Short mmCIF file of C-alpha atoms and ligand atoms in Angstrom, two decimals:
data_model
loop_
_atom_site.label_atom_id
_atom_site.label_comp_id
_atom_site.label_asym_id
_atom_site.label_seq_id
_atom_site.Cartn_x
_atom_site.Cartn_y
_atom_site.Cartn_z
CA UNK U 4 -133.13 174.42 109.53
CA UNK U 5 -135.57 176.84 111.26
CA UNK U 6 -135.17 178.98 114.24
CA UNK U 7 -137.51 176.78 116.22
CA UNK U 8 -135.74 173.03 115.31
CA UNK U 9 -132.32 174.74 116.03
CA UNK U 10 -133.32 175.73 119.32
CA UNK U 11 -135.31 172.26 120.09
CA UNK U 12 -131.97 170.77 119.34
CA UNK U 13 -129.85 173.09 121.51
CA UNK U 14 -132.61 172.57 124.37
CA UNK U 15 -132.45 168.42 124.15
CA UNK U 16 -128.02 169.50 124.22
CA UNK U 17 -128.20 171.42 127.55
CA UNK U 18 -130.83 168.83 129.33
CA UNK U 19 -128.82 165.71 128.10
CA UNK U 20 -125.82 167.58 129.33
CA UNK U 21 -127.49 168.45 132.78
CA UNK U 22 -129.08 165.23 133.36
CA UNK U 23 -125.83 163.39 132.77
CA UNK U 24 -124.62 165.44 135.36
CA UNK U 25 -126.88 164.25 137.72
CA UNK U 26 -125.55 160.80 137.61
CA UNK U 27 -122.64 162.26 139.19
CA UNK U 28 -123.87 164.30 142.27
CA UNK U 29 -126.14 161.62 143.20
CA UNK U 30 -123.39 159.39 143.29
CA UNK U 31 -125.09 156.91 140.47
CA UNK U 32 -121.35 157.28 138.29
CA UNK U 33 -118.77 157.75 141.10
CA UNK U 34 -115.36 158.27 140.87
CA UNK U 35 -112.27 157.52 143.51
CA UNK U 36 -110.78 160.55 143.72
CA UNK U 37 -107.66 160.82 145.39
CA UNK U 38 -108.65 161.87 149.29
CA UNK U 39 -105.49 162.11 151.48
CA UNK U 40 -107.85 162.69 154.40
CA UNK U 41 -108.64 158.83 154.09
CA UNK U 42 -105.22 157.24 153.94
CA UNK U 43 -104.24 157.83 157.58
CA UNK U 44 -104.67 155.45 160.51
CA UNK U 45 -107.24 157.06 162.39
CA UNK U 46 -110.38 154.81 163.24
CA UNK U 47 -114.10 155.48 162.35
CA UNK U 48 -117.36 155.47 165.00
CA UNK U 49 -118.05 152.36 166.68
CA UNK U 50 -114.43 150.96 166.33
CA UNK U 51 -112.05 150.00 168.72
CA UNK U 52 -109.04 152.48 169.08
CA UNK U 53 -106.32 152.02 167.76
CA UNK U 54 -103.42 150.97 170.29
CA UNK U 55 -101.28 153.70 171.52
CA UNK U 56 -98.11 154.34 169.72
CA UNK U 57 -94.60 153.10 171.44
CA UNK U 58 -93.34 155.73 174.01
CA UNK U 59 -97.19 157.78 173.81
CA UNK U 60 -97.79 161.03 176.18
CA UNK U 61 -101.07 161.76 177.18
CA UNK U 62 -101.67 164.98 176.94
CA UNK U 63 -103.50 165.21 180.39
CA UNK U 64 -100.77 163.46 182.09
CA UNK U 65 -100.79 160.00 183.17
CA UNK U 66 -103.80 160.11 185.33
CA UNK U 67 -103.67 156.30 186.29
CA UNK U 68 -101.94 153.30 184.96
CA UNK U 69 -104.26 149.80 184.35
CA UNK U 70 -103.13 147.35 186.81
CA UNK U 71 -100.93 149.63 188.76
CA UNK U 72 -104.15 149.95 191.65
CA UNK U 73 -105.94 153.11 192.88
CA UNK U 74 -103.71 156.74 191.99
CA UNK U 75 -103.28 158.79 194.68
CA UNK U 76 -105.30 162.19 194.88
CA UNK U 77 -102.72 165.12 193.34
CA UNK U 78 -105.72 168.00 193.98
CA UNK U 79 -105.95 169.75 197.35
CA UNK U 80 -109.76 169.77 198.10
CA UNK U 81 -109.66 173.36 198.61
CA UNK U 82 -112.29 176.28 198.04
CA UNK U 83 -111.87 176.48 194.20
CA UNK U 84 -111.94 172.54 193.78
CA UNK U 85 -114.81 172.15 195.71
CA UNK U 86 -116.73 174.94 193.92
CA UNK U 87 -116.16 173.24 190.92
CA UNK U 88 -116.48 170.08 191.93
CA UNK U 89 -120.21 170.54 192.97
CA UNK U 90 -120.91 172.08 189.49
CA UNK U 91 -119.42 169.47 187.56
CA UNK U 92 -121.76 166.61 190.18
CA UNK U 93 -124.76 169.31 189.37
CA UNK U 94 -124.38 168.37 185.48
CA UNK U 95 -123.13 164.67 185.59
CA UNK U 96 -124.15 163.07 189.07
CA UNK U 97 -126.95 164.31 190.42
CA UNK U 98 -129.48 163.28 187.64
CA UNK U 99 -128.96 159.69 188.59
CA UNK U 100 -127.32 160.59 192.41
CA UNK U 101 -129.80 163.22 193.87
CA UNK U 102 -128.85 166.54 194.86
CA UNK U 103 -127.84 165.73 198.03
CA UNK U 104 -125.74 162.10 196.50
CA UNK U 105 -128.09 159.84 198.44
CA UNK U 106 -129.22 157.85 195.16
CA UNK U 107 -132.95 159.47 194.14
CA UNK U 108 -131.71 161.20 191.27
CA UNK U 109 -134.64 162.10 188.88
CA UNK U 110 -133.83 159.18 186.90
CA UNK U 111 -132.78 156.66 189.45
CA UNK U 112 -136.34 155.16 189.46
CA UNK U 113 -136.26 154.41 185.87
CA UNK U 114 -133.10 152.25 186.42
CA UNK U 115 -134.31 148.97 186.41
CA UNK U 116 -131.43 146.24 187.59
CA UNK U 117 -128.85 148.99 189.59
CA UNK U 118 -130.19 151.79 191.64
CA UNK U 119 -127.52 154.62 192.14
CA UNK U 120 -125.15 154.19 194.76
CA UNK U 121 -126.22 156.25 198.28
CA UNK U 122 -122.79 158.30 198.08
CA UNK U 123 -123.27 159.34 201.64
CA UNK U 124 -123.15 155.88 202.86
CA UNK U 125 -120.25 154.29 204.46
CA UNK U 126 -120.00 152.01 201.72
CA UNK U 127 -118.52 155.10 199.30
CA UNK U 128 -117.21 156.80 202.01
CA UNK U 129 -114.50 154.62 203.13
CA UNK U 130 -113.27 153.65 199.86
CA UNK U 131 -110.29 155.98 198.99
CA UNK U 132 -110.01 159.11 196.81
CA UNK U 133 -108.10 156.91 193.66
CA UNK U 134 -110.70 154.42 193.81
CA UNK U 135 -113.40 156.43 193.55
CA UNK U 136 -111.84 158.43 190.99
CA UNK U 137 -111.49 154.67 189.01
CA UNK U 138 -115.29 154.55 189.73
CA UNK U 139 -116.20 157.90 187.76
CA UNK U 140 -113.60 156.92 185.24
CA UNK U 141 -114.33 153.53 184.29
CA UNK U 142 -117.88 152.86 185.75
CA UNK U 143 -118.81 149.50 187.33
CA UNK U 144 -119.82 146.72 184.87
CA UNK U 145 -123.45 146.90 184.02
CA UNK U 146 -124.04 149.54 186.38
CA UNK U 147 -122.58 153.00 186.40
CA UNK U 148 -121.79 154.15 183.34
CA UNK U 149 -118.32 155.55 182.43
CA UNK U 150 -117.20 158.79 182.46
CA UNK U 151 -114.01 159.62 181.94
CA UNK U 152 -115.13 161.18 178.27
CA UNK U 153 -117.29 163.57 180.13
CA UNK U 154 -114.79 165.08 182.65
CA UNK U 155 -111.38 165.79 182.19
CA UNK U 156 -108.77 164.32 184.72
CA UNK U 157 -108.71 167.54 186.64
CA UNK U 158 -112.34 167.61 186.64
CA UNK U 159 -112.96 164.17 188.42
CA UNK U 160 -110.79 164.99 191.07
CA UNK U 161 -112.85 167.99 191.70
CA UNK U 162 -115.29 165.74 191.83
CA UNK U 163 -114.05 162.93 194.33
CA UNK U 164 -113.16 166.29 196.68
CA UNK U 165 -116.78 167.30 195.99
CA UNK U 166 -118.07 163.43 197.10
CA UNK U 167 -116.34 163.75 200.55
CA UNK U 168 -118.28 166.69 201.25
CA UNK U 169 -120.98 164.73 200.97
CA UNK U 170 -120.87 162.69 204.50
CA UNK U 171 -123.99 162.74 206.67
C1 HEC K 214 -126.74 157.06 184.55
C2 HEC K 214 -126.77 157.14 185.96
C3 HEC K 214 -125.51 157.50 186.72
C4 HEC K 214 -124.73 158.64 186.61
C5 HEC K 214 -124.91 159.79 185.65
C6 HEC K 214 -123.72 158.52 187.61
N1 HEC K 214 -123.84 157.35 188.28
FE1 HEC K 214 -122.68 156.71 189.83
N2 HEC K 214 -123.73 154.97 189.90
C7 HEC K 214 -124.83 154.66 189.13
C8 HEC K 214 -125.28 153.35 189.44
C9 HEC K 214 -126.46 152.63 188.80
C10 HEC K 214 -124.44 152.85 190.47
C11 HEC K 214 -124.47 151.50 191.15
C12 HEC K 214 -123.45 150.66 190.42
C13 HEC K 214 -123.44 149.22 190.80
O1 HEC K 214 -124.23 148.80 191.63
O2 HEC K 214 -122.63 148.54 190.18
C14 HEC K 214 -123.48 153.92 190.74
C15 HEC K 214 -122.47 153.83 191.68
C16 HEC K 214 -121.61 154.85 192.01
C17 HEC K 214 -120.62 154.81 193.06
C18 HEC K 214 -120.36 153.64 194.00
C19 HEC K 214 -119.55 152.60 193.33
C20 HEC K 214 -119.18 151.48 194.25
O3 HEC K 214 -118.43 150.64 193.78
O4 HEC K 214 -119.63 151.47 195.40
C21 HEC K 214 -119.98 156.02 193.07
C22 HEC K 214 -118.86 156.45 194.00
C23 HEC K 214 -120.59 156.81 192.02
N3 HEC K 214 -121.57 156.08 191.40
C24 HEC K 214 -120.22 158.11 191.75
C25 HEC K 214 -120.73 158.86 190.69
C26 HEC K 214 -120.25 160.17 190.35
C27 HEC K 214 -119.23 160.95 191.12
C28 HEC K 214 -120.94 160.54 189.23
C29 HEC K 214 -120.78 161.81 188.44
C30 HEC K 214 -119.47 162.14 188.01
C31 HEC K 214 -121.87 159.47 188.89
N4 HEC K 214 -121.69 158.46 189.80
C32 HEC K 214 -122.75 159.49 187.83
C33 HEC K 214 -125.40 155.47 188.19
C34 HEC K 214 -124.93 156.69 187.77
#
């Protein structure tokens, strides 16, 4: 066989080898290879989660149990709480709130069937700490949004302290 043919063959080898390959890294042959990762009980995006397990602690502490009505307020609206309360309604609130809570957030024109809550009126204002803590947590239905996956349990308090500052 000559130098040339040998080669030829050797070439058509390697690219038959290579291309077969391919089937596998583009997934065209695909194998089930044992993933541990997978077999566990933890649910994917867009799923419900799953219940919690008997006799569960939250690691943030109960902050409020369904059914059980408004929690009471455990954060003294003091200097530190306040400060950070009117950072955290900086980032989440005031976009839809205003600055100044009274509902003319940059965005609250381009809400179509709720406008934003004036949080200086009465309305807010005489509802209590727990139940305004509920409202940041849990939203209302079709109007505020929830947003107790955006602030920590701490962090809404600082928040509700932050709100009262907030009368006229
Ligand atoms: C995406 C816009 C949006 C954001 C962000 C938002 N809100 Fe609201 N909020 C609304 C709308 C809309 C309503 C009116 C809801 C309704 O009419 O059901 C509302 C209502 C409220 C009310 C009154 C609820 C009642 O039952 O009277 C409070 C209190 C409130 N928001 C607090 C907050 C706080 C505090 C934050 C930030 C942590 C916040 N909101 C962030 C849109 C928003």
């Amino acid at each position: 066989m000559s130098l040339t043919k040998r080669l030829l063959i050797l070439g058509a080898v390697v690219a038959l080898f290579l291309g077969g390959g391919l089937f596998f890294t583009m997934d065209v042959i695909k194998f089930e290879w044992l993933s541990f990762m997978e077999v566990q009980p933890s649910y994917r995006p867009m799923e419900e989660p799953l219940p919690l397990p008997a006799r569960a602690v939250p690691v943030e502490g109960a902050a409020y149990i369904p059914g059980m009505g408004a929690p009471v307020n455990p954060v003294e609206a003091d200097e530190v709480s306040l400060t950070r309360g009117k950072m955290l309604y900086d980032v989440h609130c005031a976009l839809c709130h205003g600055a100044e809570g009274r509902g003319d957030g940059v965005i609250a024109a381009f809400l179509q069937e709720r406008k934003p809550a004036d949080l200086t009126a009465d309305s807010v204002q005489t509802k209590s700490d727990g139940a305004l803590f509920l409202v940041i947590s849990n939203g209302t239905e079709g109007g505020m949004p929830a947003l107790n996956e955006n602030l920590t349990v701490r962090e809404r308090w600082d928040v509700v302290n932050y709100l009262r500052t907030l009368k006229p």
